[in-house]
Coordinates of C-alpha atoms in Angstrom, one line a residue:
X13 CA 16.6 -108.8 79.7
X14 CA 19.1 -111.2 79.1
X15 CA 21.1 -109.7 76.6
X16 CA 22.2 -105.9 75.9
X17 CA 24.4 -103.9 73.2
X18 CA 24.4 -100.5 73.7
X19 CA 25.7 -97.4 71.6
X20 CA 28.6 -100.0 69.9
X21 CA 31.1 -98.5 67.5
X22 CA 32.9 -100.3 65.0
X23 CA 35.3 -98.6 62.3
X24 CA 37.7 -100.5 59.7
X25 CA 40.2 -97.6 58.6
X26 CA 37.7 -95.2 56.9
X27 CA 34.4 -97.7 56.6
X28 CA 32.1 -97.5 59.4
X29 CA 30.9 -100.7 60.2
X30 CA 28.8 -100.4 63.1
X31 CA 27.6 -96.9 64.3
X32 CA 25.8 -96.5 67.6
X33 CA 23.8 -100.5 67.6
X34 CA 21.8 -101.3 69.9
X35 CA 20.5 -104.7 70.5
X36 CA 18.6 -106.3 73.0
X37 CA 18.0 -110.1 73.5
X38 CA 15.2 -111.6 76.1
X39 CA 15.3 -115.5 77.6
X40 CA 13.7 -118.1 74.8
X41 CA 13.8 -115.9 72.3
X42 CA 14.6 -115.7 68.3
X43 CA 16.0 -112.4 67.1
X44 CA 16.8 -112.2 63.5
X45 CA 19.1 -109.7 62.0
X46 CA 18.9 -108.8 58.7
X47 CA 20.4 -106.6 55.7
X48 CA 22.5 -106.7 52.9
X49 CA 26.6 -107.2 52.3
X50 CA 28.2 -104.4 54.6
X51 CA 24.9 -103.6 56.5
X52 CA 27.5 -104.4 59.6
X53 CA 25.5 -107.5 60.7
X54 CA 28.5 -110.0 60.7
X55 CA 30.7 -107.4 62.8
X56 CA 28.2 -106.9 65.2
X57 CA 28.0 -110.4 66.4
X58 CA 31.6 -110.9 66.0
X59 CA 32.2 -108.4 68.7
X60 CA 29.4 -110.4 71.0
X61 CA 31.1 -113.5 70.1
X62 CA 34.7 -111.8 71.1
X63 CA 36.4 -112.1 67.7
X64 CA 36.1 -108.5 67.3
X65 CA 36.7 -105.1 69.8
X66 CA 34.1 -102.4 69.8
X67 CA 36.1 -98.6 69.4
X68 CA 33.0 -97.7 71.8
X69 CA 29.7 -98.9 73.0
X70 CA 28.9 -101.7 76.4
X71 CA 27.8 -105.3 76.3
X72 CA 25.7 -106.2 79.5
X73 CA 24.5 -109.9 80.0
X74 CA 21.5 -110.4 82.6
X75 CA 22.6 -106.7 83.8
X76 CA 26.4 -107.7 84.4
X77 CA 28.9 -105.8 81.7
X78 CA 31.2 -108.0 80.2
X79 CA 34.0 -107.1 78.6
X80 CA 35.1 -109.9 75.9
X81 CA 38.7 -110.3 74.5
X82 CA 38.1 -113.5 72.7
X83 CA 35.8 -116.1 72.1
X84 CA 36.8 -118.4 74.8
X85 CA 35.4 -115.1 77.3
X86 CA 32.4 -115.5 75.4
X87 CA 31.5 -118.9 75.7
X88 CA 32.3 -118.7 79.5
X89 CA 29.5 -116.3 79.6
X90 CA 27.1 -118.8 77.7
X91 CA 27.7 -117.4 74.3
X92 CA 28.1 -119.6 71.2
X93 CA 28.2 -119.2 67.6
X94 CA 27.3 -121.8 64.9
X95 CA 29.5 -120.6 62.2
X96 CA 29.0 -120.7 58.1
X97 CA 31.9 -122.7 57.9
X98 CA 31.8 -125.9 60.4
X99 CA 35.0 -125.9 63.0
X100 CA 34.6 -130.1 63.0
X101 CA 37.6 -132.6 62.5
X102 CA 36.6 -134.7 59.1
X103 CA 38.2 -137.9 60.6
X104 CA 37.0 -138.0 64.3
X105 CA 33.8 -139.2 65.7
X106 CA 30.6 -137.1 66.5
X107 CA 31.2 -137.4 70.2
X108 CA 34.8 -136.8 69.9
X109 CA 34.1 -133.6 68.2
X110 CA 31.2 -132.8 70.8
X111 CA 33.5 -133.4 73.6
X112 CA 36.6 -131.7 72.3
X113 CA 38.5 -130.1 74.5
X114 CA 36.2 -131.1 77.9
X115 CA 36.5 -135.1 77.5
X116 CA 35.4 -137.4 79.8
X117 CA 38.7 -139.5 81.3
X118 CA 39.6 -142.2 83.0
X119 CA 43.0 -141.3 83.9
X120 CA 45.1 -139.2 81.7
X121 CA 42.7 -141.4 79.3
X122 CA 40.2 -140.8 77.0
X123 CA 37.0 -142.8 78.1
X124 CA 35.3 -143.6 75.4
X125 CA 32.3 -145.2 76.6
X126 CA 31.6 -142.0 79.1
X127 CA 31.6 -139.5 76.2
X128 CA 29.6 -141.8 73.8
X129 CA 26.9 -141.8 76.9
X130 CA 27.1 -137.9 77.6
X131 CA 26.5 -137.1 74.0
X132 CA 23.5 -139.8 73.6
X133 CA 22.2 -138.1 76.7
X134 CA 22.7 -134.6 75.1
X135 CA 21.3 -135.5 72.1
X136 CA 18.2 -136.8 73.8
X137 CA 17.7 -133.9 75.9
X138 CA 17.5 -131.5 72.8
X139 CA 16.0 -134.1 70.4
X140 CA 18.9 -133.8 68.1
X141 CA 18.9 -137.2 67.0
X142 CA 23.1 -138.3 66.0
X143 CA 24.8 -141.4 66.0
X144 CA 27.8 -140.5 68.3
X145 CA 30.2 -143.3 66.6
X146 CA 29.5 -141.9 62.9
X147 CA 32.4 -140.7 61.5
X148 CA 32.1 -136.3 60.7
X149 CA 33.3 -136.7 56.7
X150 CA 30.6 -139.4 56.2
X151 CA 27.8 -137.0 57.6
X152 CA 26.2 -135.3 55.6
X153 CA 25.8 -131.1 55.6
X154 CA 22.8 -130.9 57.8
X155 CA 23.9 -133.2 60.1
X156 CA 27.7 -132.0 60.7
X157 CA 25.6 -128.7 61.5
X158 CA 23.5 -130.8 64.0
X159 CA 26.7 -131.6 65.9
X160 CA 28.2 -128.3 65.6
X161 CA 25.0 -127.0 67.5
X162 CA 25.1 -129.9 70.5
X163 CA 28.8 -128.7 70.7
X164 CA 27.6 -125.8 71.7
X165 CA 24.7 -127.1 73.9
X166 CA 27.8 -128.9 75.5
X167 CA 29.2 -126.3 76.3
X168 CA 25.9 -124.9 78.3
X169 CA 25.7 -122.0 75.4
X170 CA 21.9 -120.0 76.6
X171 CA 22.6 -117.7 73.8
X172 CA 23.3 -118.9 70.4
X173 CA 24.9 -117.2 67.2
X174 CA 23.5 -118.8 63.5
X175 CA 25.9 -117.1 60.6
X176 CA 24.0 -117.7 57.7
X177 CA 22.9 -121.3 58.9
X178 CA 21.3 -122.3 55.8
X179 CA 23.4 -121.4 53.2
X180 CA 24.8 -125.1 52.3
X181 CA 21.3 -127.1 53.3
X182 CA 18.5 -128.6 51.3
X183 CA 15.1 -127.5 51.8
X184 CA 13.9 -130.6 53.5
X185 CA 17.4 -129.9 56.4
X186 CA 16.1 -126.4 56.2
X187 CA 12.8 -127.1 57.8
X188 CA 14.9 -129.6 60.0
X189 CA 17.2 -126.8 61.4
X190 CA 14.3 -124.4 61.6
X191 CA 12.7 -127.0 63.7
X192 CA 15.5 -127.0 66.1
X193 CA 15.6 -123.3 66.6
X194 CA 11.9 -123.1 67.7
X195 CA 12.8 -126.5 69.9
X196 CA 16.2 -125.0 71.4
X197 CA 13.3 -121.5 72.5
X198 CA 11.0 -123.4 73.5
X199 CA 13.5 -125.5 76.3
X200 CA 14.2 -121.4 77.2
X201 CA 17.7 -121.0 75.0
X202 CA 18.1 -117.4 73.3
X203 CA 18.6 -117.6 69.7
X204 CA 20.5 -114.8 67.1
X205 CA 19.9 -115.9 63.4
X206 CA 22.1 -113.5 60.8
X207 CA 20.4 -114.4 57.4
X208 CA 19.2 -112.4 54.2
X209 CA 16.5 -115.4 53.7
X210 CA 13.3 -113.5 54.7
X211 CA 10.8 -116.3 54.0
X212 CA 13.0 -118.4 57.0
X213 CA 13.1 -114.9 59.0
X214 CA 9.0 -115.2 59.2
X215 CA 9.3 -118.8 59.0
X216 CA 11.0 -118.7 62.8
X217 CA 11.8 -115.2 64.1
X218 CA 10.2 -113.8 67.3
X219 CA 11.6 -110.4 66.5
X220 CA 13.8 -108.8 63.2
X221 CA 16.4 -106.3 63.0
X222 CA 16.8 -104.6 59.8
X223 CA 20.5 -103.2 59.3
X224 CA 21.3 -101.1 57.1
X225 CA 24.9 -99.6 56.1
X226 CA 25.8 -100.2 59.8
X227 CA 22.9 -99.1 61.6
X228 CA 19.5 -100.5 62.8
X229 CA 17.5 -98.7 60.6
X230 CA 14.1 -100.9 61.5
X231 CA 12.7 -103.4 64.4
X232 CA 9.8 -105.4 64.0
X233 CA 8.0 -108.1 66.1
X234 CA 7.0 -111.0 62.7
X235 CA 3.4 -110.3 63.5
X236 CA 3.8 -106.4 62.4
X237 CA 5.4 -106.9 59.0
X238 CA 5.9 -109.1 56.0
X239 CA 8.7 -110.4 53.4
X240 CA 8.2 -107.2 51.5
X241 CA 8.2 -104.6 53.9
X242 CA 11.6 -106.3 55.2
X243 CA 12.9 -106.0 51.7
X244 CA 12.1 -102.7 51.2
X245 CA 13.6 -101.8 54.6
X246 CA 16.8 -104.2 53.9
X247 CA 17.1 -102.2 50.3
X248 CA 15.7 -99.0 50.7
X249 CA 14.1 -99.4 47.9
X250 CA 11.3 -101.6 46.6
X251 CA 11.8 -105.1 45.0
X252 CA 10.5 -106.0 42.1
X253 CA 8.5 -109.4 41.8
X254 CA 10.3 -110.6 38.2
X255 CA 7.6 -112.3 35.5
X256 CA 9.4 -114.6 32.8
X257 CA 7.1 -115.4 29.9
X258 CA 6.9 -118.6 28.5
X259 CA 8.1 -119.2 24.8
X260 CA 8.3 -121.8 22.9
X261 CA 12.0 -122.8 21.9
X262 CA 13.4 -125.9 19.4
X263 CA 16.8 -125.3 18.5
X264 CA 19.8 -126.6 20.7
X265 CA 22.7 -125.0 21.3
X266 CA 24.2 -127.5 23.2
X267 CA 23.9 -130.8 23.7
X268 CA 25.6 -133.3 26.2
X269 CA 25.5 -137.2 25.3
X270 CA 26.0 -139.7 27.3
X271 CA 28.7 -138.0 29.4
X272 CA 31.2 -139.9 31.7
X273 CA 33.4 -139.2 33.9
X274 CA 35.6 -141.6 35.7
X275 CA 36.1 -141.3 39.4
X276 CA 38.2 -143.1 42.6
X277 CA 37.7 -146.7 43.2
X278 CA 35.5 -147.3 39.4
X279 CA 32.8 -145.1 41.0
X280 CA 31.7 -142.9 38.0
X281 CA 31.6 -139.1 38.8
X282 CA 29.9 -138.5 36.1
X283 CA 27.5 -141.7 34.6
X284 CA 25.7 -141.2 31.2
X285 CA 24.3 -137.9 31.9
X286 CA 22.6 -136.5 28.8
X287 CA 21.0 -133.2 28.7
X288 CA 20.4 -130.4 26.1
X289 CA 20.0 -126.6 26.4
X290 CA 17.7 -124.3 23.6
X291 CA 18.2 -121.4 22.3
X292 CA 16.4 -118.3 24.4
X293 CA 15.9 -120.6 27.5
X294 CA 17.6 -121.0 30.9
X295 CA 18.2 -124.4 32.0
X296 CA 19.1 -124.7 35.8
X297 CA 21.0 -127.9 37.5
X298 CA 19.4 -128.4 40.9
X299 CA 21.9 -130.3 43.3
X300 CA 23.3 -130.8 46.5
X301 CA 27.6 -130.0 46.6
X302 CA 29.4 -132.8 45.4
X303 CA 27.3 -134.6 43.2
X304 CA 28.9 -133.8 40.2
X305 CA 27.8 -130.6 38.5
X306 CA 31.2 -129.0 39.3
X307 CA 32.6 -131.4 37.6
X308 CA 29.9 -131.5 35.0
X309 CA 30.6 -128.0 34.5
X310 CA 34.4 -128.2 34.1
X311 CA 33.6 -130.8 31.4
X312 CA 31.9 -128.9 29.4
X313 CA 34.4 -125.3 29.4
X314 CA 37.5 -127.7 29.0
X315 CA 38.6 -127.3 32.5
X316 CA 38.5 -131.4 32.9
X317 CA 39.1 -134.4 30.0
X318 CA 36.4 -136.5 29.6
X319 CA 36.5 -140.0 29.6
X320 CA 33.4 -140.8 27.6
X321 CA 30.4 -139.0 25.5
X322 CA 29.8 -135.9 23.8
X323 CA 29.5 -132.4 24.0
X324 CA 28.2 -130.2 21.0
X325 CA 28.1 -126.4 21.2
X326 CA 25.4 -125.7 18.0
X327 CA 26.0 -128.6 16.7
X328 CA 29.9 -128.5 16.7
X329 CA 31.9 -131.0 18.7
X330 CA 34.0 -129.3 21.4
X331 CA 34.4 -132.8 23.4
X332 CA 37.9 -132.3 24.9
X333 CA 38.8 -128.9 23.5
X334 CA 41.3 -126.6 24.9
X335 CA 39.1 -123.7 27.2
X336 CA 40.3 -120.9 24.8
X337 CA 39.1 -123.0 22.3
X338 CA 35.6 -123.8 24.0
X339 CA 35.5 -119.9 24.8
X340 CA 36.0 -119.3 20.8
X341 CA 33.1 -121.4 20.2
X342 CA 30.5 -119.3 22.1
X343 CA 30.6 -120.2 26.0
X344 CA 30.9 -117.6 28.2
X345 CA 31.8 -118.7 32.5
X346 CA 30.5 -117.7 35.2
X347 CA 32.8 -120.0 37.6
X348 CA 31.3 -121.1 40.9
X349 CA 34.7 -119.6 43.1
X350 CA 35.0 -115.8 42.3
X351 CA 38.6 -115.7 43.6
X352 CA 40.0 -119.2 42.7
X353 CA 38.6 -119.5 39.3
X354 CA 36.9 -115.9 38.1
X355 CA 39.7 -113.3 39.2
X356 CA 43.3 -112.9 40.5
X357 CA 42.9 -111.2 43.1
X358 CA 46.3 -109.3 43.1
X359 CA 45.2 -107.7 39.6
X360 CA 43.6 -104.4 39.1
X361 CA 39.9 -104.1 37.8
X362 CA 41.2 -103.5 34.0
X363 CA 43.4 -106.2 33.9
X364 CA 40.2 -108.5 35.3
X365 CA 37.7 -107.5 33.1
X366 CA 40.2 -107.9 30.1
X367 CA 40.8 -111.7 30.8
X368 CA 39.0 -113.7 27.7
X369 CA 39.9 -110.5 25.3
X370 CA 43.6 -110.6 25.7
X371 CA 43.8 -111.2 21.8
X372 CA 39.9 -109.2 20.8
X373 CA 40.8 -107.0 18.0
X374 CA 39.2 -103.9 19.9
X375 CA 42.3 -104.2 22.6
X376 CA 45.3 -106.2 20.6
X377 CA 46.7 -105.4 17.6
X378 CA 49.8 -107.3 17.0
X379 CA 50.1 -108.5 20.1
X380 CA 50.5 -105.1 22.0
X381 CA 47.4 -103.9 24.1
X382 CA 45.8 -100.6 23.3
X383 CA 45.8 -99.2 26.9
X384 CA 43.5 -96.8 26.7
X385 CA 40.9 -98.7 24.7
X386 CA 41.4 -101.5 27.8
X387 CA 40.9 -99.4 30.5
X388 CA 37.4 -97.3 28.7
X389 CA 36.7 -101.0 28.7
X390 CA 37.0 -101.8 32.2
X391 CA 34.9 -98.1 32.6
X392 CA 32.3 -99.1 30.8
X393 CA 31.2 -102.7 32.4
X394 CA 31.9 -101.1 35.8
X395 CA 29.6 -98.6 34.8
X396 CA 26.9 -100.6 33.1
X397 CA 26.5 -103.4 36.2
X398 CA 27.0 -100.8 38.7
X399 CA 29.9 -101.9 40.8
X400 CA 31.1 -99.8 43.5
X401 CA 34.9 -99.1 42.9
X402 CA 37.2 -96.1 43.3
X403 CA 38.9 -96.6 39.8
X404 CA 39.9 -99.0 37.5
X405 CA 43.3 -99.3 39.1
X406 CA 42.2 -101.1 42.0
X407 CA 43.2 -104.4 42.7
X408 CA 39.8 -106.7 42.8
X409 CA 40.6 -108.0 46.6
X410 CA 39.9 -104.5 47.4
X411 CA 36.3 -105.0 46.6
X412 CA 33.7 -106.3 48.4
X413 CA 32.8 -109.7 47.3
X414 CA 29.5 -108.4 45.7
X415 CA 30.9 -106.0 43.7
X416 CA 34.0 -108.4 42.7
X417 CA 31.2 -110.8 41.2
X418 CA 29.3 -107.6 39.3
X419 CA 32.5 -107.1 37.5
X420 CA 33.7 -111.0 36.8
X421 CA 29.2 -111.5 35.5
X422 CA 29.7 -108.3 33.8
X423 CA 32.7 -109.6 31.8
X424 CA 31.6 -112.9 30.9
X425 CA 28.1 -111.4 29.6
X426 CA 30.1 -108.6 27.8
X427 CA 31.7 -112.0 25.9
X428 CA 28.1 -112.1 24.2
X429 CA 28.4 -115.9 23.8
X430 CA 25.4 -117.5 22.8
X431 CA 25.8 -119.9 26.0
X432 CA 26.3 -118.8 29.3
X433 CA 27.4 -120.9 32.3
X434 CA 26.6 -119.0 35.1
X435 CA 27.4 -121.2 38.1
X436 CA 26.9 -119.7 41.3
X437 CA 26.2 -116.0 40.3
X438 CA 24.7 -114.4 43.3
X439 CA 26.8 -116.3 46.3
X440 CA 27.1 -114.1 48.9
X441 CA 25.8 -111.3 47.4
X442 CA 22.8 -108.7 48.9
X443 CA 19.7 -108.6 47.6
X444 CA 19.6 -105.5 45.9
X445 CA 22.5 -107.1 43.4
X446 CA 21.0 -110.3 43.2
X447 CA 18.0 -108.7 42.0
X448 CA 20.2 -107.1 39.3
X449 CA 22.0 -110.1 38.1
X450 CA 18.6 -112.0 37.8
X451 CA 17.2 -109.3 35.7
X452 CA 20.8 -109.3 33.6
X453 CA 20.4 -113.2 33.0
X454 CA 16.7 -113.1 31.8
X455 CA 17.7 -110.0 29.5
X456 CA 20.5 -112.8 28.1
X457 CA 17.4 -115.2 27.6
X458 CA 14.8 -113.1 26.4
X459 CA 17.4 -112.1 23.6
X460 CA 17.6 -115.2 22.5
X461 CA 20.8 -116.3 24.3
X462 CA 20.8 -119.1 26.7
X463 CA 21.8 -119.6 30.1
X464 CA 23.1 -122.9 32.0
X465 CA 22.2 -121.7 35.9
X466 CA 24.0 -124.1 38.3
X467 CA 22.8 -122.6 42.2
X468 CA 22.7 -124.0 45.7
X469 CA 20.1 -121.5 45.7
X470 CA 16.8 -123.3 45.1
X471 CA 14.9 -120.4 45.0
X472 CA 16.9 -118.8 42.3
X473 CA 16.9 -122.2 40.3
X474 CA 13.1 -122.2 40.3
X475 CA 12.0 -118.5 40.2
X476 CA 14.6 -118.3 37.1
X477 CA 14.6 -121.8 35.3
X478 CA 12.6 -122.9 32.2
X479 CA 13.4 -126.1 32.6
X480 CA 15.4 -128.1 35.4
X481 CA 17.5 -130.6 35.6
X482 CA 18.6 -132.8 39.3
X483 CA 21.9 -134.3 39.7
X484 CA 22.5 -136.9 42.1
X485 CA 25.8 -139.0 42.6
X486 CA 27.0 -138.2 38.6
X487 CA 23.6 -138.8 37.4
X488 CA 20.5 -137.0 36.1
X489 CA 17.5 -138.6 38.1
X490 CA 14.9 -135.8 37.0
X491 CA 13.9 -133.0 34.4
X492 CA 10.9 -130.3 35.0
X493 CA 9.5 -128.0 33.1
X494 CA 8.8 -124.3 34.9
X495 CA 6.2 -125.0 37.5
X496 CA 5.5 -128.1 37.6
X497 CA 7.9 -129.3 40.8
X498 CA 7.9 -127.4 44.0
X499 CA 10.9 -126.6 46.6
X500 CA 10.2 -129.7 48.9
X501 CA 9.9 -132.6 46.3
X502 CA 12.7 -131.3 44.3
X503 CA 14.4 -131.0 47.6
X504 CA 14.2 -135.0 48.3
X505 CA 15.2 -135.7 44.6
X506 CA 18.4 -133.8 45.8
X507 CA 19.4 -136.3 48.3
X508 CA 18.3 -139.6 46.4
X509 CA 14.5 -139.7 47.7
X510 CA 12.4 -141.2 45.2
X511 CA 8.9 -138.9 43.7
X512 CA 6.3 -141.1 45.5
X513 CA 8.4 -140.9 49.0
X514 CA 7.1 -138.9 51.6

């Protein structure tokens, strides 16, 4: 047994993060741990990785107990952790970042020829394929995640944390990074993945935890169970598989023409991009971050000034209109940051799901808010999207980021606009409120509303999506009807392949 947690303990005030795991780990092999927002997987491999303490419980590694303080104990006990979030410099080298802090020197100098040769020998030992002189900004996603693993690898990790490792990658670096799991086993490293992904769970897993409201509640081997059973487990509670009839739809309710938006150095951020939206259908944008739907996006609610083209909102012009405007005219928001652009976070739940109807007729009259009506407001959407609060008083930081973005959906679906921009809706979210925001945005749709569905999530553009539209450097390079593209040749359009491309 390489690795063991035993009986580990892990409160937060009054919340119970972690009660009594146990986790074992053998020599080449993939463990996934699974479960929803709070199920206490993230804590539990924060106190392996020595970011957090246990209250209680042991750590044993290859029968030795260890007894981690910080993450530099960890790693001196072969422990690394590919984090969500990449710790890389933007404007050094791959090898510079590889080497960091255990450089090869001549001297008191840096030698840059050694290091470029360690990390091309590195890199061919794992069959992680980089170009140790490329510059980290002008990588893209999947590979900056490639170095962040041989940094680890450099570091003679044997047991390696992934936190959520595919949550900014393309399908096609998906089945890359999945690759290099099975790879980094098979050479005898020990593998932790910490995902809600199940399909990539029985894509690669030897073994699954299933937590649940900080205990293991469930362990399987991947032969013994299936994608449902694990979301059943994960839930408690069956999930649904969601049917969206076809209908047929004519009338637009919005329509962007020819749409430009300057960028640095006369590169276009936006080039001629023309598409339209009917009424009763959802209409996803299927891109990689930074390609321009943000800024699409912004366009369209008046958050940015367009420098050329149209946008009509049933039929009426609101190219260039203030966002209060823009709202007026019938466009709800979803924004794509909960905290930077949906809430403020020092606010209480009231005052939050009152922004937009500041000036409604229900809350205002003469410019003085009706504080009771308000807060029976607030009441009510917290009630009708289910989101877990203690009262209407508390401030929206105090929530847990699943339940912040139930309240910020339910308020810009409350607006009852007949467009909705819904741009990132279920970002780390569980699955149990995923499934309930799905089933809120096809009840907009079936109504006869319609929804603009911008995801990194290609599995929620394509389950949800009547039609579907890919953006690539500013530009639209592709539109599909439901069903007639599939993950991996979508995928390729993402990054500027071309349809007949293998």
């Amino acid at each position: 047994m390489l690795l063991e947690m035993k009986n580990i303990v892990k409160r937060y005030g009054n919340v119970l993060a972690n009660n009594g795991i146990n986790i074992e780990l053998n020599k080449g092999e993939i463990l996934a741990i699974v479960g929803e927002n709070g199920a206490g997987k993230s804590t539990i491999m924060k106190i392996l990785y020595g970011l957090e303490r246990p209250d209680s419980g042991e750590i044993y590694i290859n029968g030795k107990k260890m007894d981690f303080h910080n993450p530099s104990d960890a790693m001196a006990q072969g422990i690394g952790m590919v984090q969500q979030h990449f710790m890389l410099f933007d404007s050094m080298t791959i090898a510079e970042n590889i080497v960091y802090k255990n450089e090869m020197r001549k001297g008191i100098f840096f030698d840059y020829k050694k290091n470029i040769e360690v990390v091309e020998e590195l890199s061919k030992k794992y069959m992680l394929k980089v170009d140790p002189k490329a510059i980290i900004e002008d990588c893209p996603v999947g590979l900056q995640q490639r170095v962040e693993i041989l940094k680890i690898l450099y570091q003679n990790a044997d047991i390696i944390i992934f936190d959520e490792p595919s949550a900014v990658l393309t399908p096609i670096e998906v089945d890359e990074l999945l690759k290099t799991m099975k790879q980094l086993a098979s050479l005898g490293k020990s593998i932790i993945v910490i995902t809600h992904k199940l399909n990539e769970v029985m894509e690669v897993a030897d073994r699954i935890v299933v937590m649940r409201t900080g205990e293991v509640v469930a362990e399987k081997f991947k032969r013994d169970t299936n994608v449902e059973e694990l979301s059943y487990l994960m839930v408690g509670r069956q999930i649904l598989t969601r049917v969206i009839p076809e209908k047929e739809t004519k009338e637009n309710v919005l329509e962007v023409k020819a749409l430009t938006l300057n960028g640095e150095h006369e590169k276009k951020t936006l080039n001629n991009v023309d598409l339209h939206i009917r009424k009763g259908e959802i209409v996803g944008i299927a891109g990689v971050s930074g390609n321009g739907q943000s800024e699409l996006i912004r366009c369209i609610t008046g958050l940015e000034h367009v420098d050329g083209g149209k946008i009509l909102l049933n039929n009426e012009d609101i190219t260039n209109k203030k966002v209060m405007e823009i709202r007026d005219a019938g466009i709800a928001h979803i924004p794509e940051d909960r905290y930077y652009w949906g809430s403020a976070k020092e606010a209480t739940l009231t005052e939050n799901a009152l922004m937009g109807f500041e000036d409604h007729k229900d809350f205002s009259k003469r410019g003085i808010l009706d504080t009771k009506k308000v807060t029976n407001h607030a009441k009510e959407l917290i009630k009708k999207f289910l989101v877990k609060a203690d009262s209407p008083n508390q401030k929206i930081k105090e929530l847990s980021g699943g339940n912040a973005q139930k309240l910020i959906v339910a308020r810009e679906m409350e607006m009852q606009t007949p467009l909705l921009i819904a741009c990132e809706p279920t970002r780390g979210i569980d699955i149990g409120a995923i499934e309930f925001i799905h089933d809120k945005l096809v009840e907009k749709r079936n109504n006869g509303d319609s929804v603009l569905l911008v995801s990194s999530e290609l599995s929620e553009i394509m389950s949800l999506s009547d039609r579907i539209y890919v953006i690539y450097e500013g530009e639209i390079v592709g539109e599909f009807k439901r069903g007639s593209i599939d993950e991996k040749r979508l995928g390729l359009l993402m990054v500027g392949g071309k349809e007949n491309e293998k």
